[in-house]
mmCIF file of C-alpha atoms in Angstrom:
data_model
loop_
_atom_site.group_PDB
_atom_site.id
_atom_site.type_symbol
_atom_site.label_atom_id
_atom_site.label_comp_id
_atom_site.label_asym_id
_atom_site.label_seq_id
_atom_site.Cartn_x
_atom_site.Cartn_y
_atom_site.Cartn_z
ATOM 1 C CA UNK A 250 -26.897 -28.911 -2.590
ATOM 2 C CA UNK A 251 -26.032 -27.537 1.080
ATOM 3 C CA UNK A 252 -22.037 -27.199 1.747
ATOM 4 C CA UNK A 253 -20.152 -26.004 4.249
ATOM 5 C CA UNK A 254 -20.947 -21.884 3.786
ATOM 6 C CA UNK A 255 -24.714 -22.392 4.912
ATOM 7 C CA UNK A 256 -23.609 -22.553 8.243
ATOM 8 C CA UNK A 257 -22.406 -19.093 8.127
ATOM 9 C CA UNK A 258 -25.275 -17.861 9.594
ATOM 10 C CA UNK A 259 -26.920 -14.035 8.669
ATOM 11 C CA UNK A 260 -24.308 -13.140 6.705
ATOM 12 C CA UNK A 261 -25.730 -14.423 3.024
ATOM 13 C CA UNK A 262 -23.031 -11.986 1.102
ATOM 14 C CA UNK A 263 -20.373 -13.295 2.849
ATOM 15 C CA UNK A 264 -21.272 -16.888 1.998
ATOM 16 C CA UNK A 265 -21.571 -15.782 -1.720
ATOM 17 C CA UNK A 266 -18.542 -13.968 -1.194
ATOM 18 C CA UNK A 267 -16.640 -16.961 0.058
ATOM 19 C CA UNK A 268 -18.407 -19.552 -2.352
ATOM 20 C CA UNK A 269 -17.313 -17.438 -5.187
ATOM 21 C CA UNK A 270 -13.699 -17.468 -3.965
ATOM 22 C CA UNK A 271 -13.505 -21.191 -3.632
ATOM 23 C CA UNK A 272 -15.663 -21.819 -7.019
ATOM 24 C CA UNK A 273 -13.327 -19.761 -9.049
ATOM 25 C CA UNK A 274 -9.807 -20.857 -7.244
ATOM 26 C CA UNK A 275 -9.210 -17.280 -6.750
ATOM 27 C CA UNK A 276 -8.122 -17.968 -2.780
ATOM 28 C CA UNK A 277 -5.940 -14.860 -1.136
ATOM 29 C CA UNK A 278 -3.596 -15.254 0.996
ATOM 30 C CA UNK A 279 -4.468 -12.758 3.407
ATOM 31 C CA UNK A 280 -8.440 -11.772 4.500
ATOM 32 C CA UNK A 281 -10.099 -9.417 7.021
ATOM 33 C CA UNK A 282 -12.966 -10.399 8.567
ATOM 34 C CA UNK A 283 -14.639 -7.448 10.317
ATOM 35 C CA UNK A 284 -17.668 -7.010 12.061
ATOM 36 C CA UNK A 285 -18.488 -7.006 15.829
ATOM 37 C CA UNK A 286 -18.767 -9.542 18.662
ATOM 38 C CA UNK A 287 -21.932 -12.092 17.305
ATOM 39 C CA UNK A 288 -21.592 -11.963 13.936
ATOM 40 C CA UNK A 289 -19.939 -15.048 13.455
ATOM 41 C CA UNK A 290 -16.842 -14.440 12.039
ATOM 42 C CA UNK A 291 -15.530 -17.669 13.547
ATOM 43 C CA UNK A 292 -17.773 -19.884 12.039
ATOM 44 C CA UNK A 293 -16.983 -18.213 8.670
ATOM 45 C CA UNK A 294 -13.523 -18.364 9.062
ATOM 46 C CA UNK A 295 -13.676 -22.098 10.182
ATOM 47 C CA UNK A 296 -16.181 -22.618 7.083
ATOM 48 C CA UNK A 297 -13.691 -21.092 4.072
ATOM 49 C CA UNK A 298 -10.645 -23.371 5.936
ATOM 50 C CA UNK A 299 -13.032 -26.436 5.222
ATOM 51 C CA UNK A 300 -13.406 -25.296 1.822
ATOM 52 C CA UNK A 301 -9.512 -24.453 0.880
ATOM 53 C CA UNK A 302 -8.069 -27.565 2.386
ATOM 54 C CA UNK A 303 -10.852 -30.296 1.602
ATOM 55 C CA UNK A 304 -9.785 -32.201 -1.782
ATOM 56 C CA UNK A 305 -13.660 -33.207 -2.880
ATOM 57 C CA UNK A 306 -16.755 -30.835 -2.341
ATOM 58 C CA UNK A 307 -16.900 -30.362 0.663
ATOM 59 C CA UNK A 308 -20.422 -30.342 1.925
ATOM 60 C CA UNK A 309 -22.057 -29.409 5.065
ATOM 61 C CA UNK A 310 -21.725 -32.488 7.028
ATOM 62 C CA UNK A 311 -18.640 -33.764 5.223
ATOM 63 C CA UNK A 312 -20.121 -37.176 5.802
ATOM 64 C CA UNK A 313 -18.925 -38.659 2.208
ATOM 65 C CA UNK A 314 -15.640 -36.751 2.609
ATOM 66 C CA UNK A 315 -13.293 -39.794 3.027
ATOM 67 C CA UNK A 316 -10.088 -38.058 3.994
ATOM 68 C CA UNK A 317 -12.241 -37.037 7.363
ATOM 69 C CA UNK A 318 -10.573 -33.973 6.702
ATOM 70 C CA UNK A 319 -13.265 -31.591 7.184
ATOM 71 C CA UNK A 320 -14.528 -33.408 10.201
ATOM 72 C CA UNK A 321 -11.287 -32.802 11.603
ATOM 73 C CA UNK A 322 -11.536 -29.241 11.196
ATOM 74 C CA UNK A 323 -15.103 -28.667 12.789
ATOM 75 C CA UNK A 324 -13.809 -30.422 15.696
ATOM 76 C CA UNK A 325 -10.668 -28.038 15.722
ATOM 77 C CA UNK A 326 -8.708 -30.823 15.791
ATOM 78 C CA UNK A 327 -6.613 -30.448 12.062
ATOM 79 C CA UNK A 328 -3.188 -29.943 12.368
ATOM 80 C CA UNK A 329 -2.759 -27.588 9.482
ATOM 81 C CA UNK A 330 -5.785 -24.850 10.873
ATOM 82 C CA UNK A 331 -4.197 -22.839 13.466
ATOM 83 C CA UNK A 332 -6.395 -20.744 15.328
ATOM 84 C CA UNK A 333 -4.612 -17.867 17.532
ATOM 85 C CA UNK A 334 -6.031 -15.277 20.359
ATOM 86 C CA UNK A 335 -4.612 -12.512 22.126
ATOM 87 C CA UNK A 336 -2.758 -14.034 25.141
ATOM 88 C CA UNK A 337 -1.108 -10.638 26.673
ATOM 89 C CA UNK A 338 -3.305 -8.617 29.074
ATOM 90 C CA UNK A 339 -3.329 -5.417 26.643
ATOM 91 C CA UNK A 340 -3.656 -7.674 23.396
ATOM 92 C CA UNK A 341 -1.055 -10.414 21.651
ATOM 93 C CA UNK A 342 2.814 -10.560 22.471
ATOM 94 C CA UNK A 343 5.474 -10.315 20.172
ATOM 95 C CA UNK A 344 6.661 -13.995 20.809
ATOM 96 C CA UNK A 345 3.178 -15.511 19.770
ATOM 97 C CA UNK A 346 3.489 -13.541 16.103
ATOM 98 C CA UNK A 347 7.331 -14.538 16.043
ATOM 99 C CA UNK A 348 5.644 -18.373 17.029
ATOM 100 C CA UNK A 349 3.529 -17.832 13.619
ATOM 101 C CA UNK A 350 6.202 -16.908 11.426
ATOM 102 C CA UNK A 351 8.348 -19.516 12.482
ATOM 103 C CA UNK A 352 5.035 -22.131 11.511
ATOM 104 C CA UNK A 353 4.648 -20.696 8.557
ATOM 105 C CA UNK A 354 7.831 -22.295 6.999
ATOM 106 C CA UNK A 355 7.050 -25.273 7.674
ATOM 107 C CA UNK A 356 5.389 -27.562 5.666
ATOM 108 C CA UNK A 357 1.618 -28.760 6.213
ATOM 109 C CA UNK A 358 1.207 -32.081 7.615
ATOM 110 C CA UNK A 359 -1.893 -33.279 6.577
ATOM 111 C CA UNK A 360 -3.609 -31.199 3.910
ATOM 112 C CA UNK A 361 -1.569 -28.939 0.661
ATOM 113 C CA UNK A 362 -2.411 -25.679 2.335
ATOM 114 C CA UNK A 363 -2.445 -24.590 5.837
ATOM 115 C CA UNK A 364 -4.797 -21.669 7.353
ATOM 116 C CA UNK A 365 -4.347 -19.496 10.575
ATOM 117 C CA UNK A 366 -7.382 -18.039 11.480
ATOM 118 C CA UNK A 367 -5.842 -14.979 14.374
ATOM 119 C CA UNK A 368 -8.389 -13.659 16.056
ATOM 120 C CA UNK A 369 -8.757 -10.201 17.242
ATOM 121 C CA UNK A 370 -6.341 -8.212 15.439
ATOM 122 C CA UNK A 371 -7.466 -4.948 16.645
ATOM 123 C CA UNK A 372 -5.739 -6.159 19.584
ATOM 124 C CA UNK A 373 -2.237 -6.226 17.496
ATOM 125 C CA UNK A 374 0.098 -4.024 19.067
ATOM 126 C CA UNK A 375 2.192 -1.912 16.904
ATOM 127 C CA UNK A 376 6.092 -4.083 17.457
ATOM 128 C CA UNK A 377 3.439 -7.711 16.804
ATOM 129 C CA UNK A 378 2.527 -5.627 13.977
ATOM 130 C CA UNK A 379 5.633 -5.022 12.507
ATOM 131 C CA UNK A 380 7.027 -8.628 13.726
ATOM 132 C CA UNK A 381 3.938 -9.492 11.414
ATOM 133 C CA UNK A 382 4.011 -7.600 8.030
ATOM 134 C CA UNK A 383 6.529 -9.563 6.299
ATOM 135 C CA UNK A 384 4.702 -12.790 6.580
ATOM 136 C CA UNK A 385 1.775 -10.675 6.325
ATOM 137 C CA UNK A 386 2.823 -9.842 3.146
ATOM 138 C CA UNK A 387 4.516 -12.164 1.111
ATOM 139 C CA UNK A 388 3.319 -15.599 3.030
ATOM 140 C CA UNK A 389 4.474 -19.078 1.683
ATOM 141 C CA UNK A 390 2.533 -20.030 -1.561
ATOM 142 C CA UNK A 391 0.707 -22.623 0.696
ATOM 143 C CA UNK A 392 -0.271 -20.868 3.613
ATOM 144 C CA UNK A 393 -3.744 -18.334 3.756
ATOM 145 C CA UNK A 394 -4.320 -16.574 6.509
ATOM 146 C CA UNK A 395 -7.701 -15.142 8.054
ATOM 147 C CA UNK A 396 -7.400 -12.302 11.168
ATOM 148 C CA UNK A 397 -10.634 -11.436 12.557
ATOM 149 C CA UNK A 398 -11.499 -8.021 14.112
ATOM 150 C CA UNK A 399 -14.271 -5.579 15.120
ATOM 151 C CA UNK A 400 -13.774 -2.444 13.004
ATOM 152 C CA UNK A 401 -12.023 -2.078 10.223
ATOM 153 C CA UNK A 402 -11.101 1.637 11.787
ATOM 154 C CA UNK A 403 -9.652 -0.369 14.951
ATOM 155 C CA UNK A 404 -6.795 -2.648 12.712
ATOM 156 C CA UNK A 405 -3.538 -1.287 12.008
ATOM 157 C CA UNK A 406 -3.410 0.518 8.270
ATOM 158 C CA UNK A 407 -0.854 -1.552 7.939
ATOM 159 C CA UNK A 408 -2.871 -4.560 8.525
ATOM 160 C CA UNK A 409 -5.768 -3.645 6.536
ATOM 161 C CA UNK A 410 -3.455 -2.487 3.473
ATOM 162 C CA UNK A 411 -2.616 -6.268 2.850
ATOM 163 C CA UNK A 412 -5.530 -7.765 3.167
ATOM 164 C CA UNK A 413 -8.439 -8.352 1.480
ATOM 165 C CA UNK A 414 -11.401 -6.730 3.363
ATOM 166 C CA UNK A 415 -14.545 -9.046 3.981
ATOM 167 C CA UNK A 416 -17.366 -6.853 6.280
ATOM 168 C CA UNK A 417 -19.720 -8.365 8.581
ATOM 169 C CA UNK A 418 -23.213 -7.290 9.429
ATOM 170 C CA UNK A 419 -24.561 -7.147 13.048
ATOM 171 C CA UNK A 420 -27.161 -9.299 13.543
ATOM 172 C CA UNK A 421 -29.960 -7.950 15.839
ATOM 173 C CA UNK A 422 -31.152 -10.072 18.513
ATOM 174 C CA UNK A 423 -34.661 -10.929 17.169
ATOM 175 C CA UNK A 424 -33.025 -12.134 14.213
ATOM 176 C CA UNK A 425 -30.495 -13.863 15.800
ATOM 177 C CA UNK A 426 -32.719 -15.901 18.054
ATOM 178 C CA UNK A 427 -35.293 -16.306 15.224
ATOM 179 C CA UNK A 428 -32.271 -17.906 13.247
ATOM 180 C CA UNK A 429 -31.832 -19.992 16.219
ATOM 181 C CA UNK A 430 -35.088 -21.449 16.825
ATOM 182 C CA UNK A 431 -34.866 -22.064 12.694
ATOM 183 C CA UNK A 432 -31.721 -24.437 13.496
ATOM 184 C CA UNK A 433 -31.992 -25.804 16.669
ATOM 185 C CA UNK A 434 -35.452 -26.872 16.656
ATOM 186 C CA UNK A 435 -35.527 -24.378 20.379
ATOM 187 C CA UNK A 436 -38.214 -22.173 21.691
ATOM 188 C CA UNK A 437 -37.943 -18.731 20.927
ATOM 189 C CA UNK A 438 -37.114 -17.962 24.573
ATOM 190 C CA UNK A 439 -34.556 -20.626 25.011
ATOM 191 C CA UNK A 440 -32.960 -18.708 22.212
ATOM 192 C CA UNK A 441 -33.408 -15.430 23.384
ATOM 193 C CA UNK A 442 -31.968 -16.612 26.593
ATOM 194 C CA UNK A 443 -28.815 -18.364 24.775
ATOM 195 C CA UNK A 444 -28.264 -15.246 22.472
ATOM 196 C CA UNK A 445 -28.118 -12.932 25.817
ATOM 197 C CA UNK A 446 -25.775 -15.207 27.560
ATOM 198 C CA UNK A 447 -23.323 -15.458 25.117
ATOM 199 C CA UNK A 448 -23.042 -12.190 24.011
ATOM 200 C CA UNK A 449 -25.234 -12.130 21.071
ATOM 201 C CA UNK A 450 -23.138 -15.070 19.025
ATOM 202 C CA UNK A 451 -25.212 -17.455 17.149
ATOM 203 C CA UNK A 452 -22.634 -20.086 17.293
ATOM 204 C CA UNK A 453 -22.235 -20.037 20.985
ATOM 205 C CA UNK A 454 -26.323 -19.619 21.865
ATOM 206 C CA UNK A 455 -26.682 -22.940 19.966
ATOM 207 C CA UNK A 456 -23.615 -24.593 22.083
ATOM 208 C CA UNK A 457 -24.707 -23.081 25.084
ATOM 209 C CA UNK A 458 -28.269 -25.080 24.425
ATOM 210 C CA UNK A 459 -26.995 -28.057 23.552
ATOM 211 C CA UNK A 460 -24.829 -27.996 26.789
ATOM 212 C CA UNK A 461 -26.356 -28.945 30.607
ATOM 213 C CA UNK A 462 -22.606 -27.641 32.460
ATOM 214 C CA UNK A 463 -23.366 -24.638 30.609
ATOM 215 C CA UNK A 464 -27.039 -24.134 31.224
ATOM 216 C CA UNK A 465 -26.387 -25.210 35.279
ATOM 217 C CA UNK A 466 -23.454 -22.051 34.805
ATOM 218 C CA UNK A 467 -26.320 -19.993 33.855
ATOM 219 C CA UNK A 468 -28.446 -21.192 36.997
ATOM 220 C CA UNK A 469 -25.857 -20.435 39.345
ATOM 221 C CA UNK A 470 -25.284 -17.575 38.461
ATOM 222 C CA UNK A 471 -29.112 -16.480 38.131
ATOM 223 C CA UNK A 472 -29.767 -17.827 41.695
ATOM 224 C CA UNK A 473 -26.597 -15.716 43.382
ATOM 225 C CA UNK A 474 -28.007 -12.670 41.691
ATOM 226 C CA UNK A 475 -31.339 -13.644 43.277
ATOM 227 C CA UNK A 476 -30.256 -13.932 46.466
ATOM 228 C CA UNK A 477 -27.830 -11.178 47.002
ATOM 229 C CA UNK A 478 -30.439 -9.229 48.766
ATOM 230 C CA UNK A 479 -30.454 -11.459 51.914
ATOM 231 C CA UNK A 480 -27.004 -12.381 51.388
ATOM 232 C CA UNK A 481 -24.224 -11.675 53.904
ATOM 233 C CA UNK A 482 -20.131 -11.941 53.087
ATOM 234 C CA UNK A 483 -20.054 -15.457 53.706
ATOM 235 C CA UNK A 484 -22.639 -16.240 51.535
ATOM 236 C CA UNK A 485 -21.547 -13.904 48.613
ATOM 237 C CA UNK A 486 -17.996 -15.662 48.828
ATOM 238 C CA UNK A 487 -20.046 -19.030 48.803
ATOM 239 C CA UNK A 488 -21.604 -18.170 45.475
ATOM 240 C CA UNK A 489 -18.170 -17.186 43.941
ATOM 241 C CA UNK A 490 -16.697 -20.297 45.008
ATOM 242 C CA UNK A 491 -19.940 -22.364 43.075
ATOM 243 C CA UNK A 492 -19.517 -20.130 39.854
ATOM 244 C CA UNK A 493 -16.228 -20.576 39.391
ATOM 245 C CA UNK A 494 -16.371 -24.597 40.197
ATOM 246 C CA UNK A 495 -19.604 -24.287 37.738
ATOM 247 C CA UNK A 496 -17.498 -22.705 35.145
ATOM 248 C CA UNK A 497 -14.785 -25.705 35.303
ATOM 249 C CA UNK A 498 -17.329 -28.074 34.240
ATOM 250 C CA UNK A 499 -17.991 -27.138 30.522
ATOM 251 C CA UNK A 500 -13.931 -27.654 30.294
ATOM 252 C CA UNK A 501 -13.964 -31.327 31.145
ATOM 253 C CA UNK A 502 -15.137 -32.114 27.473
ATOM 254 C CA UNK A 503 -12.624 -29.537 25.953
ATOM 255 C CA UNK A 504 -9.684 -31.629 27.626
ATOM 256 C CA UNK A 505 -11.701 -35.089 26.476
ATOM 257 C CA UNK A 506 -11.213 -34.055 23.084
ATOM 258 C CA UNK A 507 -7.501 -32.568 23.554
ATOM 259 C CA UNK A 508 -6.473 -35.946 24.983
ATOM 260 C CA UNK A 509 -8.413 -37.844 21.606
ATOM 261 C CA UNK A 510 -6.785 -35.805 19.317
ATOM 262 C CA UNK A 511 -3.313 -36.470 21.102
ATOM 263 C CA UNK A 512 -4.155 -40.511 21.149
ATOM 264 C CA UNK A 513 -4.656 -40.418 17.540
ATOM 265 C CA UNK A 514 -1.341 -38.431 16.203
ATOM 266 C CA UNK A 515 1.079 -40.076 18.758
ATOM 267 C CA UNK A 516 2.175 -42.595 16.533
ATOM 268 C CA UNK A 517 2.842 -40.564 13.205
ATOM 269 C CA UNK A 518 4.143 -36.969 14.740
ATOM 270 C CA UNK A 519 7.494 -36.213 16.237
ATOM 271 C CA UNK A 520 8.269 -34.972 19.789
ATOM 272 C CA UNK A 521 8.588 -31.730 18.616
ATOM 273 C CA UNK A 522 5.398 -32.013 16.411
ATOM 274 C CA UNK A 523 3.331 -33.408 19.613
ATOM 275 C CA UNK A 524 4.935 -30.344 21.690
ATOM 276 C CA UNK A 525 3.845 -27.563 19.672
ATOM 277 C CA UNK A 526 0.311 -29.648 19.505
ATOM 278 C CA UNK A 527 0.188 -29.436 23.450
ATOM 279 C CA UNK A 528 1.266 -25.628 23.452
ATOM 280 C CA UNK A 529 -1.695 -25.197 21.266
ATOM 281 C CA UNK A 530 -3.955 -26.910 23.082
ATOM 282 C CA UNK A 531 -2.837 -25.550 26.303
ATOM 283 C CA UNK A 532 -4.017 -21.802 24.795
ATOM 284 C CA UNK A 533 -7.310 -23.810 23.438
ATOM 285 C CA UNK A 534 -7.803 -24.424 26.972
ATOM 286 C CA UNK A 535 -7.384 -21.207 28.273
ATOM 287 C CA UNK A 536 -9.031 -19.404 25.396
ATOM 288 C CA UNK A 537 -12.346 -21.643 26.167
ATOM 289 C CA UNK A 538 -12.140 -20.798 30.309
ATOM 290 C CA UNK A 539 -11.783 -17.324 29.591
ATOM 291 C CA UNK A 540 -15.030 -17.490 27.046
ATOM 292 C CA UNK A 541 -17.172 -19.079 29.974
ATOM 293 C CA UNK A 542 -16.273 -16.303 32.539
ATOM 294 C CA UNK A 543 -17.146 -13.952 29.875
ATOM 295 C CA UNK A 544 -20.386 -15.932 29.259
ATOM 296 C CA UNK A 545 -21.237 -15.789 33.175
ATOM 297 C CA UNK A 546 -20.788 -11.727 33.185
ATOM 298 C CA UNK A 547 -23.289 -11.263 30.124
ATOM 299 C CA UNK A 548 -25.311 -13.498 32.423
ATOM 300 C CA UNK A 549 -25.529 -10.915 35.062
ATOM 301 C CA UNK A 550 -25.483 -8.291 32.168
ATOM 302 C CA UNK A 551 -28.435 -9.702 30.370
ATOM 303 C CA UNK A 552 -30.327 -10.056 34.867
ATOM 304 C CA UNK A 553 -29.400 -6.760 35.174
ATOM 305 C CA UNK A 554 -30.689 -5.829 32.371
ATOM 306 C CA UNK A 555 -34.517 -7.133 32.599
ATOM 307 C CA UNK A 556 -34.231 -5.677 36.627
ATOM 308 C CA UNK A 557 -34.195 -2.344 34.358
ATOM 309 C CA UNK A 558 -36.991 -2.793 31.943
ATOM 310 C CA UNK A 559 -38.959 -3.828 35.318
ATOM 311 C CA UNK A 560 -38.127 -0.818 37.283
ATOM 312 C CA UNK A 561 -38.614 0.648 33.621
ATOM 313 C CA UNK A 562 -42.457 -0.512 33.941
ATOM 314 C CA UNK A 563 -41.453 -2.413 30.724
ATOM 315 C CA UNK A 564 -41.903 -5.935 32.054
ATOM 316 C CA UNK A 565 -42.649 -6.958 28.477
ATOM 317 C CA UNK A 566 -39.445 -6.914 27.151
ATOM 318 C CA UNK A 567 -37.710 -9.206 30.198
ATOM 319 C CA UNK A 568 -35.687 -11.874 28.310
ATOM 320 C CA UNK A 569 -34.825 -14.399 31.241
ATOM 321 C CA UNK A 570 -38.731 -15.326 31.792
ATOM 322 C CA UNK A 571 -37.762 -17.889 34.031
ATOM 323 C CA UNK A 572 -35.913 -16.058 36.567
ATOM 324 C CA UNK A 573 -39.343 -13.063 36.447
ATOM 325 C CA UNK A 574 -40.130 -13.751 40.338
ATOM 326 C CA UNK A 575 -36.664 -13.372 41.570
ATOM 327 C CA UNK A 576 -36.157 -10.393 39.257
ATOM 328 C CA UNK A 577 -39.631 -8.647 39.945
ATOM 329 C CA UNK A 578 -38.169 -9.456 43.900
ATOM 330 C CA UNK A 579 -34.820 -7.670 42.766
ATOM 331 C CA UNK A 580 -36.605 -4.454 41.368
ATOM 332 C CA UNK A 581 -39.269 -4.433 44.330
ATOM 333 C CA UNK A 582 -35.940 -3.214 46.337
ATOM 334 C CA UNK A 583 -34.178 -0.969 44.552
ATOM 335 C CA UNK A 584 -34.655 1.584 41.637
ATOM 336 C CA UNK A 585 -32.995 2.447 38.293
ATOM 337 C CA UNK A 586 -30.115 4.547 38.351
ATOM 338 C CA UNK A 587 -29.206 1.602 41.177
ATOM 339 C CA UNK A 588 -29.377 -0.817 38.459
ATOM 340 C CA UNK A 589 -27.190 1.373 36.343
ATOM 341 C CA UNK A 590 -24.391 1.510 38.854
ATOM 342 C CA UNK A 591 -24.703 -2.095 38.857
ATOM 343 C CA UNK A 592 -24.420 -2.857 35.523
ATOM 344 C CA UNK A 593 -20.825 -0.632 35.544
ATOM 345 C CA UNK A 594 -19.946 -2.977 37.636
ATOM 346 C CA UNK A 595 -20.210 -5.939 35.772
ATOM 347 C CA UNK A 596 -18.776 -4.295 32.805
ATOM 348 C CA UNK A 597 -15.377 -3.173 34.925
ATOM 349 C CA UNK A 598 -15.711 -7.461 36.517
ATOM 350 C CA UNK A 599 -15.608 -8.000 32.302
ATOM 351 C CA UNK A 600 -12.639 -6.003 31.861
ATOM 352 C CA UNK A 601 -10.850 -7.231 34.927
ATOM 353 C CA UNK A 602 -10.854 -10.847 33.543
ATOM 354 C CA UNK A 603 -9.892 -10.048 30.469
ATOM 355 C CA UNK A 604 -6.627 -8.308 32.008
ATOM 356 C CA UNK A 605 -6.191 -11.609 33.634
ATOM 357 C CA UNK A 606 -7.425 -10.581 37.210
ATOM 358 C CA UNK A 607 -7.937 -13.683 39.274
ATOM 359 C CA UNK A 608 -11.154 -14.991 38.132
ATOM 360 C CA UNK A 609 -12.105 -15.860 41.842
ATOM 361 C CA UNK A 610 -11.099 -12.751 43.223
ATOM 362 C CA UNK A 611 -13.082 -10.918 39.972
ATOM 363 C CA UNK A 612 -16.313 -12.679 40.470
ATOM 364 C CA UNK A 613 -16.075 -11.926 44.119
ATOM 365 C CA UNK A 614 -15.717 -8.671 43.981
ATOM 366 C CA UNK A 615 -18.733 -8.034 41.015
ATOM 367 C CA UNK A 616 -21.136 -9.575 43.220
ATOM 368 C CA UNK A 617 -20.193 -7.503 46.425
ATOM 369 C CA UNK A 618 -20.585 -4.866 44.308
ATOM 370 C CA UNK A 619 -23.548 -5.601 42.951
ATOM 371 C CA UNK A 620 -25.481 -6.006 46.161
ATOM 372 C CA UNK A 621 -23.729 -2.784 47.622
ATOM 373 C CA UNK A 622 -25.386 -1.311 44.131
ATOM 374 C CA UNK A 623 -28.723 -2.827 44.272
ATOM 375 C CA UNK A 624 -29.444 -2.475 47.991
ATOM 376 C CA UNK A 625 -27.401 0.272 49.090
#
């Protein structure tokens, strides 16, 4: 019978892993999830918090689940699954962690247990750290907690020492888009497409296609890159302007759902309750806006990228097939080691974002200085 770890997709020892945890009540309270950007450590994190806190068997579309608990938590929308990302420019303040600790003592609302799932904990400065280790350590008897990170080389000792250590495998993009097409019902280059603009992560390619804001993000950005070459500064500024407007619309639904969830606990949480709900969704909201700028740079990443294997005389291997006349146009006027210089770019417009950099001002200035790259 399917349930809810089949959706942790290319990672079959982690599901067995997981199942086995769940199957023989032997739950932690502390896990490591490590393995690099794509390999859907989300998803799996998202999957075991279904599993802990739902009271039946909870099974992969929780349709017979009655409590609607594990509906709740797909949606992100359960009060007692706390997800948490970095919100500092070099990696998570010491207030957030204090923010955590302070939750932690209280009791769940809903469900018996309550999970954080704290994302990137490579990015866990060393006073967060020690703000952390206590709860780290000796949590509440009701509480589990999952932190998600790259390496297991990048987390604190500290960190690692009191946790139990679950490695992820990094799935190659073949696979990844073959698993795609398997699930979505896709082409194989839709999914090879999806994969490339969002970074490689299963989970996202298969939002991204079921998406049109998102797919019309891709398109502007695809045409700006086209037309750079012709393009003169008031037209470059014009195509920031559309990205960023492009990149609002995928948010709309985000705040739909924020404002559903918010209907539906008005009547039975306090002020204070509903206040710490908003906080959260306020980072929710920022958290998904900062995922769709970083979805439009491994958009240019991924164009840049098939300008190479053109100029490469590798036309073979060109992912975004349906951009191959603008990008055989693109490569007709420039050469390789130009293309190189332009990726750099994009990957220093990547970092500036996440350093909180004006996302206007960031996208402006990538796309200036990709057509001073390309064209010279």
């Amino acid at each position: 019978m399917p349930d809810v770890f089949d959706g942790i997709i290319g990672q079959p020892k982690v599901r067995e892993f997981l199942r086995s945890c769940v199957s023989s009540d032997r739950v932690s309270h502390a896990y490591l999830f490590c393995g690099p950007a794509g390999s859907n450590k989300t998803q799996a994190a998202y999957a075991f918090a279904r599993a802990i806190l739902c009271e039946g068997d909870p099974c992969a579309d929780c349709e017979g689940c009655t409590s609607q608990m594990c509906r709740h938590i797909v949606r992100k929308a359960h009060p007692d699954v706390h997800y948490l990302a970095p919100e500092g420019a070099q990696g998570y303040v010491v207030d957030q962690i204090r923010d955590v600790m302070a939750d932690t003592l209280l009791a769940p609302i809903q469900a018996k247990r309550k999970v954080y799932i704290i994302d990137r904990v490579d990015l866990l400065g060393t006073a967060a750290a020690n703000a952390f280790l206590k709860t780290l350590e000796e949590p509440p008897s009701d509480v589990v907690l999952i932190l998600l990170g790259r390496t297991r080389e990048s987390v604190l000792p500290t960190i690692v020492s009191r946790c139990q250590v679950v490695p992820f495998r990094h799935i190659p993009a073949s696979e990844a888009a073959g698993i795609l097409v398997q699930n979505t019902g896709c082409t194989l280059p839709e999914a090879s497409i999806a994969i490339e603009a969002c970074g490689g992560s299963i989970t996202k390619a298969a939002d991204f296609l079921r998406s049109k804001e998102r797919a019309r993000l891709r398109l502007t950005m695809t045409q700006a890159l086209a037309s750079l070459a012709r393009a003169d500064d008031l037209d470059v500024l014009g195509y920031a302007a559309e990205i960023v407007l492009a990149s609002k619309a995928p948010l709309d639904q985000v705040r739909r759902e924020q404002e559903r969830v918010l209907d539906e606990r008005s009547e039975f949480l306090q002020k204070s309750a509903l206040k710490t709900l908003e906080t959260r969704h306020k980072r929710a909201l920022s958290q998904a806006s900062f995922e769709l700028l970083r979805q439009m740079t491994s958009v240019a990443k991924s164009w840049l990228r098939d300008v190479e294997m053109i100029c490469s005389g590798v036309e073979r291997l060109v992912i975004n097939v349906d951009c191959l006349d603008a990008l055989r146009d693109c490569a007709s006027h420039t050469d390789l080691a130009r293309v190189c210089r332009a990726l750099m770019r994009v990957q220093a417009a990547d970092e500036a974002i996440s350093y909180n950099v004006s996302p206007q001002v960031s996208i402006e200035a990538m796309l200036f200085e990709i057509r001073e790259e390309l064209y010279a």
